[in-house]
mmCIF file of C-alpha atoms in Angstrom:
data_model
loop_
_atom_site.group_PDB
_atom_site.id
_atom_site.type_symbol
_atom_site.label_atom_id
_atom_site.label_comp_id
_atom_site.label_asym_id
_atom_site.label_seq_id
_atom_site.Cartn_x
_atom_site.Cartn_y
_atom_site.Cartn_z
ATOM 1 C CA MET E 1 32.659 55.760 60.268
ATOM 2 C CA ARG E 2 32.379 52.441 62.121
ATOM 3 C CA PRO E 3 34.875 51.697 64.640
ATOM 4 C CA ASP E 4 35.773 48.119 62.948
ATOM 5 C CA ILE E 5 36.114 49.750 59.917
ATOM 6 C CA ALA E 6 38.294 52.579 60.648
ATOM 7 C CA LEU E 7 40.564 50.205 62.620
ATOM 8 C CA SER E 8 40.871 48.002 59.206
ATOM 9 C CA MET E 9 41.639 51.152 56.889
ATOM 10 C CA ALA E 10 44.368 52.039 59.740
ATOM 11 C CA GLN E 11 45.995 49.605 59.504
ATOM 12 C CA THR E 12 46.310 49.113 55.752
ATOM 13 C CA ILE E 13 47.449 52.623 54.944
ATOM 14 C CA PHE E 14 49.651 52.439 57.819
ATOM 15 C CA SER E 15 51.936 49.367 57.014
ATOM 16 C CA SER E 16 51.453 50.592 53.163
ATOM 17 C CA ASP E 17 54.640 52.130 51.577
ATOM 18 C CA MET E 18 54.599 52.700 48.632
ATOM 19 C CA ARG E 19 56.938 55.655 47.614
ATOM 20 C CA GLN E 20 59.403 53.296 45.805
ATOM 21 C CA ILE E 21 56.975 53.716 42.956
ATOM 22 C CA LEU E 22 56.530 57.430 42.717
ATOM 23 C CA PRO E 23 59.157 57.817 40.158
ATOM 24 C CA PHE E 24 57.095 55.960 37.837
ATOM 25 C CA VAL E 25 53.947 58.053 37.612
ATOM 26 C CA SER E 26 53.828 58.983 34.069
ATOM 27 C CA VAL E 27 50.823 61.038 34.450
ATOM 28 C CA PRO E 28 49.626 64.824 35.462
ATOM 29 C CA CYS E 29 48.718 64.970 38.491
ATOM 30 C CA HIS E 30 47.009 67.556 40.911
ATOM 31 C CA ILE E 31 47.384 67.521 44.819
ATOM 32 C CA VAL E 32 44.740 68.335 46.641
ATOM 33 C CA GLN E 33 45.093 69.177 50.349
ATOM 34 C CA SER E 34 43.637 70.320 53.600
ATOM 35 C CA ALA E 35 45.969 73.215 55.122
ATOM 36 C CA LYS E 36 45.014 71.337 58.566
ATOM 37 C CA ASP E 37 44.391 68.440 58.170
ATOM 38 C CA LEU E 38 45.806 65.901 60.817
ATOM 39 C CA ALA E 39 46.241 62.744 59.580
ATOM 40 C CA VAL E 40 47.819 63.825 56.570
ATOM 41 C CA PRO E 41 50.505 67.064 57.259
ATOM 42 C CA VAL E 42 51.312 69.242 54.045
ATOM 43 C CA ALA E 43 54.125 68.456 53.975
ATOM 44 C CA VAL E 44 53.195 64.527 52.683
ATOM 45 C CA SER E 45 51.866 66.556 49.654
ATOM 46 C CA GLU E 46 54.928 68.390 48.914
ATOM 47 C CA TYR E 47 56.656 65.270 49.016
ATOM 48 C CA LEU E 48 54.811 64.060 46.468
ATOM 49 C CA HIS E 49 54.981 66.736 44.143
ATOM 50 C CA THR E 50 58.960 66.304 45.013
ATOM 51 C CA ASN E 51 58.963 62.757 43.936
ATOM 52 C CA LEU E 52 56.212 62.067 41.225
ATOM 53 C CA GLY E 53 57.555 61.407 37.751
ATOM 54 C CA SER E 54 55.117 63.344 36.197
ATOM 55 C CA GLU E 55 54.404 66.817 36.717
ATOM 56 C CA SER E 56 51.939 67.926 39.058
ATOM 57 C CA VAL E 57 51.033 70.989 41.085
ATOM 58 C CA VAL E 58 49.671 71.375 44.872
ATOM 59 C CA GLU E 59 46.804 73.198 46.451
ATOM 60 C CA VAL E 60 46.360 73.524 49.714
ATOM 61 C CA MET E 61 42.575 74.304 50.784
ATOM 62 C CA SER E 62 42.271 76.509 53.808
ATOM 63 C CA SER E 63 39.720 73.596 54.744
ATOM 64 C CA GLU E 64 40.279 71.559 57.831
ATOM 65 C CA GLY E 65 40.532 67.414 58.532
ATOM 66 C CA HIS E 66 41.092 64.407 56.113
ATOM 67 C CA LEU E 67 38.317 64.408 53.553
ATOM 68 C CA PRO E 68 37.229 67.945 53.160
ATOM 69 C CA GLN E 69 35.324 66.403 49.638
ATOM 70 C CA LEU E 70 32.846 65.447 52.623
ATOM 71 C CA SER E 71 33.129 68.428 55.372
ATOM 72 C CA SER E 72 34.111 71.052 52.696
ATOM 73 C CA PRO E 73 32.118 70.407 49.615
ATOM 74 C CA ALA E 74 31.250 73.961 48.487
ATOM 75 C CA SER E 75 35.545 74.052 49.592
ATOM 76 C CA VAL E 76 36.636 71.317 47.130
ATOM 77 C CA ILE E 77 34.293 71.215 44.077
ATOM 78 C CA PRO E 78 35.643 74.936 43.159
ATOM 79 C CA VAL E 79 38.961 73.356 43.585
ATOM 80 C CA LEU E 80 38.373 70.146 41.203
ATOM 81 C CA LEU E 81 36.478 72.538 38.118
ATOM 82 C CA ARG E 82 39.110 74.485 38.020
ATOM 83 C CA HIS E 83 41.683 71.456 37.585
ATOM 84 C CA ILE E 84 38.844 70.136 34.785
ATOM 85 C CA ARG E 85 38.135 73.253 33.314
ATOM 86 C CA ASN E 86 42.312 74.539 32.516
ATOM 87 C CA ASP E 87 43.983 71.315 33.013
ATOM 88 C CA ILE E 88 46.508 73.179 35.398
ATOM 89 C CA ALA E 89 48.256 69.784 36.449
ATOM 90 C CA VAL E 90 49.865 70.468 32.771
#
């Protein structure tokens, strides 16, 4: 990622706090998390799961990094397919 884009994204992400709207989420959620994500620890996924206004499930994959769909697609694809086929969030 280009440094200027990374800086712009980081500024946007770190200046946004949407925790107050989590209780208003009304659709089931499947939260997919890397076990070793330096940007977003597993505790964030647990917080989302606890505070969402809908049913949710957290799935922590053994992958590393913040973008496992890019770095470990072989780990992410089965998780997504299992969710789509089995509707595991409800």
